[in-house]
Coordinates of C-alpha atoms (C1' of nucleotides) in Angstrom, one line a residue:
Chain A
M1 CA 27.8 -29.7 -7.4
R2 CA 27.5 -29.2 -3.7
K3 CA 28.4 -32.0 -1.4
P4 CA 26.5 -31.8 1.9
N5 CA 27.2 -34.2 4.7
A6 CA 26.1 -37.8 4.6
K7 CA 23.0 -37.3 6.7
D8 CA 21.6 -34.6 4.6
R9 CA 22.3 -36.5 1.4
I10 CA 20.6 -39.6 2.8
L11 CA 17.5 -37.6 3.9
E12 CA 17.3 -35.8 0.5
T13 CA 17.7 -39.0 -1.5
A14 CA 15.3 -41.0 0.7
G15 CA 12.8 -38.2 0.4
E16 CA 12.8 -38.3 -3.4
L17 CA 12.6 -42.1 -3.5
F18 CA 9.9 -42.4 -0.8
F19 CA 7.9 -39.7 -2.5
Q20 CA 8.0 -41.4 -5.9
R21 CA 7.7 -45.1 -4.9
G22 CA 6.5 -45.2 -1.4
Y23 CA 8.1 -46.0 1.9
S24 CA 7.8 -49.7 1.6
G25 CA 8.9 -49.7 -2.0
V26 CA 12.4 -48.5 -1.4
G27 CA 15.1 -50.3 0.5
I28 CA 18.0 -49.1 2.5
N29 CA 20.5 -50.4 0.0
E30 CA 19.1 -48.4 -2.8
I31 CA 19.0 -45.2 -0.7
I32 CA 22.6 -45.4 0.3
E33 CA 23.7 -46.3 -3.2
K34 CA 21.9 -43.4 -4.7
A35 CA 23.1 -41.1 -1.9
G36 CA 26.6 -42.2 -2.4
T37 CA 27.1 -43.3 1.1
A38 CA 27.9 -46.5 3.0
K39 CA 25.5 -48.6 5.1
A40 CA 27.6 -48.0 8.3
S41 CA 27.2 -44.2 7.7
F42 CA 23.5 -44.6 7.4
Y43 CA 23.1 -46.5 10.7
Q44 CA 25.3 -43.9 12.4
H45 CA 22.7 -41.2 11.6
F46 CA 19.5 -43.2 11.7
P47 CA 18.9 -46.1 14.1
S48 CA 16.5 -47.7 11.7
K49 CA 14.6 -47.3 8.4
E50 CA 11.6 -46.3 10.4
S51 CA 13.4 -43.4 12.0
L52 CA 14.5 -42.2 8.6
C53 CA 10.9 -42.3 7.6
E54 CA 10.0 -40.2 10.6
A55 CA 12.7 -37.7 9.7
W56 CA 11.3 -37.5 6.2
L57 CA 7.7 -36.9 7.3
Q58 CA 8.9 -34.3 9.8
D59 CA 10.9 -32.5 7.2
M60 CA 8.0 -32.3 4.8
H61 CA 5.7 -31.2 7.6
D62 CA 8.1 -28.4 8.5
R63 CA 8.2 -27.2 4.9
S64 CA 4.5 -27.3 4.5
S65 CA 4.0 -25.4 7.8
V66 CA 6.2 -22.6 6.4
H67 CA 4.2 -22.5 3.2
H68 CA 0.9 -22.4 5.1
G69 CA 2.2 -19.6 7.3
E70 CA 3.3 -17.6 4.2
L71 CA 0.0 -18.1 2.5
L72 CA -2.0 -17.0 5.6
A73 CA 0.2 -13.9 6.0
S74 CA -0.1 -13.0 2.3
G75 CA -3.1 -10.8 2.8
L76 CA -4.9 -12.4 -0.2
P77 CA -8.6 -12.8 0.0
P78 CA -9.5 -16.2 1.4
Q79 CA -11.0 -17.5 -1.8
E80 CA -7.6 -16.9 -3.5
M81 CA -5.8 -18.6 -0.7
A82 CA -7.8 -21.7 -1.1
A83 CA -7.5 -21.5 -4.9
A84 CA -3.7 -21.2 -4.6
C85 CA -3.7 -24.5 -2.7
F86 CA -5.4 -26.3 -5.4
T87 CA -3.4 -24.6 -8.1
R88 CA -0.3 -25.7 -6.4
L89 CA -1.6 -29.3 -6.3
A90 CA -2.5 -29.1 -10.0
D91 CA 1.1 -27.9 -10.7
F92 CA 2.5 -30.9 -8.9
L93 CA 0.3 -33.2 -10.9
K94 CA 1.3 -31.6 -14.2
A95 CA 5.0 -31.9 -13.2
G96 CA 4.4 -35.7 -13.6
D97 CA 6.1 -37.2 -10.6
F98 CA 3.2 -36.9 -8.3
R99 CA 2.2 -40.1 -6.5
G100 CA -0.6 -39.0 -4.1
C101 CA -0.4 -37.7 -0.6
P102 CA 2.9 -39.1 0.9
Y103 CA 1.4 -39.2 4.4
S104 CA -1.7 -41.2 3.3
N105 CA 0.5 -43.5 1.3
T106 CA 2.8 -44.1 4.2
G107 CA -0.1 -44.7 6.5
A108 CA -1.4 -47.3 4.1
V109 CA 1.7 -49.5 4.7
S110 CA 2.2 -48.7 8.4
D111 CA 0.6 -51.0 11.0
E112 CA -0.3 -49.8 14.4
N113 CA 3.1 -50.7 15.8
C114 CA 4.7 -47.7 14.0
F115 CA 3.7 -45.2 16.7
G116 CA 6.1 -42.5 15.5
I117 CA 5.0 -42.6 11.9
V118 CA 1.3 -42.8 12.7
K119 CA 1.6 -39.9 15.1
L120 CA 3.4 -37.7 12.5
I121 CA 0.7 -38.4 10.0
R122 CA -1.9 -37.4 12.4
V123 CA 0.0 -34.2 13.4
H124 CA 0.3 -33.1 9.8
K125 CA -3.2 -33.9 8.8
E126 CA -4.6 -32.1 11.9
S127 CA -2.4 -29.1 11.2
T128 CA -3.6 -29.0 7.6
R129 CA -7.2 -29.1 8.9
I130 CA -6.4 -26.1 11.1
F131 CA -4.9 -24.3 8.2
F132 CA -8.1 -24.6 6.1
R133 CA -10.2 -23.6 9.2
K134 CA -8.2 -20.4 9.4
I135 CA -8.8 -19.6 5.8
A136 CA -12.5 -20.3 6.3
S137 CA -12.6 -18.0 9.3
L138 CA -11.4 -15.1 7.1
A139 CA -14.4 -15.4 4.9
I140 CA -17.1 -16.5 7.3
P141 CA -18.0 -14.5 10.4
D142 CA -19.8 -17.2 12.3
E143 CA -17.1 -19.2 14.2
G144 CA -18.9 -22.5 14.2
R145 CA -19.9 -22.3 10.6
A146 CA -16.3 -21.3 9.6
A147 CA -14.9 -24.4 11.4
T148 CA -17.4 -26.6 9.5
I149 CA -16.5 -25.0 6.2
G150 CA -12.8 -25.3 6.9
D151 CA -13.2 -29.0 7.6
R152 CA -15.0 -29.4 4.3
L153 CA -12.2 -27.7 2.5
F154 CA -9.8 -30.1 4.1
L155 CA -11.8 -33.1 3.0
L156 CA -12.2 -31.8 -0.5
Y157 CA -8.4 -31.3 -0.7
S158 CA -7.8 -34.8 0.6
G159 CA -10.3 -36.3 -1.8
A160 CA -8.9 -34.4 -4.7
T161 CA -5.4 -35.5 -3.9
A162 CA -6.4 -39.2 -3.5
E163 CA -8.5 -39.4 -6.6
A164 CA -6.2 -37.4 -8.9
Q165 CA -3.7 -40.1 -8.1
N166 CA -6.1 -43.1 -8.4
L167 CA -7.6 -41.9 -11.6
K168 CA -4.4 -40.3 -12.9
C169 CA -6.2 -37.2 -14.1
L170 CA -6.6 -33.6 -13.2
W171 CA -10.4 -33.0 -12.9
P172 CA -10.6 -33.9 -9.1
V173 CA -8.3 -31.0 -8.3
E174 CA -10.2 -28.6 -10.6
I175 CA -13.6 -29.6 -9.3
A176 CA -12.5 -29.5 -5.7
G177 CA -10.9 -26.1 -6.3
E178 CA -14.1 -24.7 -7.7
A179 CA -16.1 -26.2 -4.8
A180 CA -13.7 -24.6 -2.3
V181 CA -14.1 -21.2 -3.8
E182 CA -17.9 -21.6 -3.8
L183 CA -17.9 -22.6 -0.1
L184 CA -16.1 -19.4 0.8
T185 CA -18.4 -17.0 -1.0
Chain B
M1 CA -19.2 -75.1 9.2
R2 CA -19.3 -75.2 5.4
K3 CA -16.2 -76.1 3.5
P4 CA -16.1 -74.5 0.1
N5 CA -13.5 -75.3 -2.4
A6 CA -9.9 -74.2 -2.1
K7 CA -10.2 -71.3 -4.5
D8 CA -13.1 -69.7 -2.7
R9 CA -11.4 -70.2 0.7
I10 CA -8.3 -68.6 -0.6
L11 CA -10.2 -65.6 -2.0
E12 CA -12.2 -65.1 1.1
T13 CA -9.2 -65.4 3.5
A14 CA -7.0 -63.1 1.3
G15 CA -9.8 -60.6 1.2
E16 CA -10.0 -60.3 4.9
L17 CA -6.2 -60.1 5.3
F18 CA -5.7 -57.7 2.5
F19 CA -8.5 -55.5 3.8
Q20 CA -7.0 -55.4 7.3
R21 CA -3.3 -55.2 6.6
G22 CA -3.0 -54.2 3.0
Y23 CA -1.9 -56.1 -0.1
S24 CA 1.8 -55.7 0.5
G25 CA 1.5 -56.5 4.2
V26 CA 0.3 -60.0 3.7
G27 CA 2.3 -62.9 2.2
I28 CA 1.2 -66.0 0.3
N29 CA 2.3 -68.2 3.1
E30 CA 0.0 -66.6 5.6
I31 CA -2.9 -66.7 3.3
I32 CA -2.6 -70.4 2.5
E33 CA -2.0 -71.2 6.1
K34 CA -5.1 -69.3 7.3
A35 CA -7.1 -70.7 4.4
G36 CA -6.1 -74.2 5.3
T37 CA -4.7 -74.9 1.9
A38 CA -1.4 -75.8 0.3
K39 CA 0.9 -73.6 -1.8
A40 CA 0.6 -75.9 -4.7
S41 CA -3.2 -75.6 -4.6
F42 CA -2.9 -71.8 -4.5
Y43 CA -0.8 -71.7 -7.7
Q44 CA -3.2 -74.1 -9.3
H45 CA -5.9 -71.4 -9.1
F46 CA -4.0 -68.2 -9.2
P47 CA -0.9 -67.8 -11.4
S48 CA 0.5 -65.1 -9.1
K49 CA -0.1 -63.0 -6.0
E50 CA -0.9 -60.1 -8.3
S51 CA -3.7 -62.0 -10.0
L52 CA -5.1 -62.9 -6.6
C53 CA -5.2 -59.2 -5.8
E54 CA -7.0 -58.5 -9.0
A55 CA -9.6 -61.2 -8.2
W56 CA -10.1 -59.6 -4.8
L57 CA -10.5 -56.1 -6.2
Q58 CA -12.9 -57.4 -8.8
D59 CA -14.9 -59.3 -6.2
M60 CA -15.2 -56.2 -4.0
H61 CA -16.2 -54.1 -7.0
D62 CA -18.9 -56.5 -8.0
R63 CA -20.4 -56.4 -4.5
S64 CA -20.3 -52.6 -4.3
S65 CA -22.0 -52.4 -7.8
V66 CA -24.8 -54.5 -6.5
H67 CA -25.1 -52.3 -3.4
H68 CA -25.1 -49.2 -5.5
G69 CA -27.8 -50.6 -7.8
E70 CA -30.0 -51.5 -4.9
L71 CA -29.6 -48.0 -3.3
L72 CA -30.5 -46.3 -6.6
A73 CA -33.5 -48.5 -7.0
S74 CA -34.7 -48.0 -3.5
G75 CA -36.8 -45.0 -4.3
L76 CA -35.4 -43.1 -1.4
P77 CA -35.0 -39.3 -1.8
P78 CA -31.5 -38.5 -3.0
Q79 CA -30.4 -36.8 0.2
E80 CA -31.2 -40.0 2.1
M81 CA -29.3 -42.1 -0.5
A82 CA -26.2 -40.0 0.0
A83 CA -26.7 -40.0 3.8
A84 CA -27.0 -43.8 3.7
C85 CA -23.5 -44.0 2.0
F86 CA -21.9 -42.0 4.8
T87 CA -23.8 -43.8 7.5
R88 CA -22.6 -47.1 6.1
L89 CA -19.1 -45.8 6.1
A90 CA -19.5 -44.7 9.7
D91 CA -20.7 -48.2 10.6
F92 CA -17.7 -49.7 9.1
L93 CA -15.5 -47.4 11.1
K94 CA -17.3 -48.1 14.3
A95 CA -16.9 -51.8 13.7
G96 CA -13.2 -51.2 14.2
D97 CA -11.5 -53.2 11.5
F98 CA -11.6 -50.4 9.0
R99 CA -8.3 -49.6 7.4
G100 CA -9.2 -47.0 4.7
C101 CA -10.2 -47.4 1.1
P102 CA -8.7 -50.8 0.0
Y103 CA -8.5 -49.5 -3.6
S104 CA -6.5 -46.4 -2.6
N105 CA -4.4 -48.4 -0.2
T106 CA -3.6 -51.0 -2.9
G107 CA -2.8 -48.2 -5.4
A108 CA -0.3 -46.7 -2.9
V109 CA 1.9 -49.8 -3.1
S110 CA 1.4 -50.7 -6.8
D111 CA 3.8 -49.3 -9.3
E112 CA 2.9 -48.5 -12.9
N113 CA 3.9 -52.1 -13.9
C114 CA 0.8 -53.5 -12.2
F115 CA -1.5 -52.8 -15.1
G116 CA -4.3 -55.0 -14.0
I117 CA -4.5 -53.7 -10.5
V118 CA -4.2 -50.0 -11.6
K119 CA -6.9 -50.5 -14.1
L120 CA -9.3 -52.2 -11.6
I121 CA -8.8 -49.3 -9.2
R122 CA -9.6 -46.8 -12.0
V123 CA -12.7 -48.8 -13.0
H124 CA -14.0 -48.9 -9.5
K125 CA -13.4 -45.3 -8.7
E126 CA -14.9 -44.1 -12.0
S127 CA -17.9 -46.3 -11.3
T128 CA -18.3 -44.8 -7.9
R129 CA -18.1 -41.3 -9.4
I130 CA -20.9 -42.2 -11.8
F131 CA -23.0 -43.6 -8.9
F132 CA -22.8 -40.2 -7.1
R133 CA -23.6 -38.4 -10.3
K134 CA -26.7 -40.4 -10.6
I135 CA -27.8 -39.5 -7.1
A136 CA -27.1 -35.8 -7.8
S137 CA -29.1 -36.0 -11.0
L138 CA -32.2 -37.1 -9.0
A139 CA -32.0 -33.9 -6.9
I140 CA -30.7 -31.4 -9.4
P141 CA -32.6 -30.7 -12.7
D142 CA -29.7 -29.0 -14.5
E143 CA -27.6 -31.8 -16.1
G144 CA -24.2 -30.1 -16.0
R145 CA -24.7 -28.8 -12.5
A146 CA -25.8 -32.3 -11.3
A147 CA -22.6 -33.8 -12.7
T148 CA -20.5 -31.2 -10.9
I149 CA -22.3 -31.8 -7.6
G150 CA -22.0 -35.6 -8.1
D151 CA -18.2 -35.2 -8.5
R152 CA -18.1 -33.2 -5.3
L153 CA -20.0 -35.9 -3.5
F154 CA -17.5 -38.4 -4.7
L155 CA -14.5 -36.3 -3.6
L156 CA -16.1 -35.7 -0.2
Y157 CA -16.7 -39.4 0.2
S158 CA -13.1 -40.1 -0.8
G159 CA -11.7 -37.5 1.5
A160 CA -13.8 -38.7 4.4
T161 CA -12.6 -42.2 3.9
A162 CA -9.0 -41.2 3.8
E163 CA -8.9 -38.9 6.7
A164 CA -11.1 -41.0 9.0
Q165 CA -8.3 -43.6 8.6
N166 CA -5.4 -41.1 8.9
L167 CA -6.8 -39.4 11.9
K168 CA -8.5 -42.5 13.3
C169 CA -11.7 -40.7 14.1
L170 CA -15.3 -40.3 13.0
W171 CA -15.8 -36.6 12.3
P172 CA -14.6 -36.6 8.7
V173 CA -17.5 -39.0 7.8
E174 CA -20.0 -36.9 9.8
I175 CA -18.9 -33.6 8.3
A176 CA -18.8 -35.0 4.8
G177 CA -22.2 -36.6 5.2
E178 CA -23.7 -33.2 6.3
A179 CA -22.0 -31.5 3.4
A180 CA -23.4 -34.0 1.0
V181 CA -26.9 -33.5 2.2
E182 CA -26.5 -29.8 1.9
L183 CA -25.2 -30.1 -1.6
L184 CA -28.3 -32.0 -2.6
T185 CA -30.9 -29.5 -1.2
Chain C
dC1 C1' -13.0 -101.2 -9.3
dC2 C1' -10.3 -98.0 -11.3
dA3 C1' -8.9 -93.8 -13.4
dT4 C1' -8.7 -89.1 -13.2
dA5 C1' -8.9 -84.9 -10.8
dA6 C1' -8.2 -82.2 -6.8
dG7 C1' -6.0 -81.0 -2.8
dC8 C1' -2.4 -81.5 0.9
dA9 C1' 2.4 -81.3 2.7
dG10 C1' 6.5 -79.2 2.6
dA11 C1' 11.3 -78.9 0.7
dC12 C1' 13.7 -75.8 -2.1
dA13 C1' 15.6 -72.0 -5.1
dG14 C1' 16.6 -67.4 -5.8
dA15 C1' 16.1 -62.9 -4.8
dC16 C1' 15.1 -59.7 -1.9
dT17 C1' 15.0 -57.2 3.1
dT18 C1' 17.0 -54.8 7.5
dG19 C1' 20.6 -54.4 10.4
dT20 C1' 25.5 -55.7 12.4
dC21 C1' 30.2 -56.1 12.0
dT22 C1' 35.2 -55.4 10.8
dG23 C1' 38.4 -52.7 8.8
dT24 C1' 40.3 -48.7 6.2
dA25 C1' 40.8 -43.9 4.7
dA26 C1' 40.5 -39.0 5.0
dA27 C1' 39.9 -34.7 7.3
dG28 C1' 39.9 -31.4 11.0
dT29 C1' 42.0 -30.0 15.8
dG30 C1' 45.1 -29.5 19.8
Chain D
dC1 C1' 52.6 -35.3 15.1
dA2 C1' 48.8 -37.5 17.4
dC3 C1' 44.0 -38.0 18.1
dT4 C1' 39.2 -37.9 17.2
dT5 C1' 35.4 -37.7 14.2
dT6 C1' 33.3 -38.8 10.1
dA7 C1' 32.7 -41.5 6.2
dC8 C1' 33.5 -45.3 2.9
dA9 C1' 33.6 -50.4 1.6
dG10 C1' 31.6 -54.4 1.8
dA11 C1' 31.0 -59.1 3.9
dC12 C1' 27.7 -61.3 6.7
dA13 C1' 23.6 -62.9 9.5
dA14 C1' 19.0 -63.9 9.8
dG15 C1' 15.0 -63.4 8.1
dT16 C1' 11.4 -62.3 4.5
dC17 C1' 9.2 -62.9 0.1
dT18 C1' 7.3 -65.3 -4.4
dG19 C1' 7.1 -69.1 -7.1
dT20 C1' 8.5 -74.2 -8.4
dC21 C1' 8.8 -78.8 -7.6
dT22 C1' 8.1 -83.7 -6.0
dG23 C1' 5.3 -86.9 -3.7
dC24 C1' 1.3 -88.4 -1.2
dT25 C1' -3.7 -88.7 -0.1
dT26 C1' -8.5 -88.3 -0.9
dA27 C1' -12.7 -88.1 -3.5
dT28 C1' -15.6 -88.7 -7.5
dG29 C1' -17.6 -90.5 -11.7
dG30 C1' -17.8 -94.2 -15.3

DNA sequence: CCATAAGCAGACAGACTTGTCTGTAAAGTG
DNA sequence: CACTTTACAGACAAGTCTGTCTGCTTATGG
């Protein structure tokens, strides 16, 4: 097995734990234990737990930006782009370790004092909104109408993510996916 | 000012605090202090903090059931029923103390061991879904199609709630409200 | 008047939390 | 070899949390 440096190990371990049990449900001690590192090493790389959370959110955002870029450059018809998003979400759900949108979950336990965290959530959500607007603009000539439809896709995606988690079932993603395709035709 | 018994005072105080800062962000000590009661009194009425949370969720669900019933019995056209839901949500947002869906927020910090809490969240969400399906069935003759549209209303409502909180702005509610009315015409 | 119930006050236990600190060991570099 | 960087090990502080406990006060109903 590979053995990257301590910082990467911490970030990777924290990412898995935060994703599965939420930011507030995981302590530093568990992270460093599972990452096989020492507390002093942790605080050498991250000044606080909050900054680790910010690094995690930033990391996820970077990955999702790459994925969004690839999808937009794929040349697929816009309906299939949107469908791919919901299929991907459904696959996550079927994999079993899905716990809802990590950004929303983190926001639910962050007060207004956590400026960095709140800002990263906003940046990611706004960027996802733009992504769906771009998809909509490929299918809808009217610029204003495309923006509105893009926002609706975004809200359907968010609602499907939230309620699939709350109800622990798949239908919200399927229904939202169908609605998204309909909105684009 | 009235002075109801300790149990009601605790439930009311906890409701406000849970709503504003989340279940995990509020401790027993703060609740009893703000409610003007003693810890022993608290544990005489509630065996645990978790059971207080369940009572809170149940209380909110009962109120929302009443409201849903009133709206369905109002005789308004279905488009206006749906619009009223989103207007109500917008009013909450403008009031300033909105912190997102309390059920989703509580679910984000409850692990699978909290059976009672998870179940209450599911019951409420499923009941809200039924509510929107009933609205849809008033506007759409085809039964299957009405169910699908009802589910879409539900997902739009959920997405609007979540993203209005994440982005701290009003447009998700407005966009979702418009989309809901369009879906019903 | 008195007994029972309800509530208040707050110490306390035990288990967590984040973050600091001291000290040691290993590995790469001039 | 010497030096610096990096990481490991873990005690410790200071605070949080839930939940239990003892004792005191007040109110109500027979």
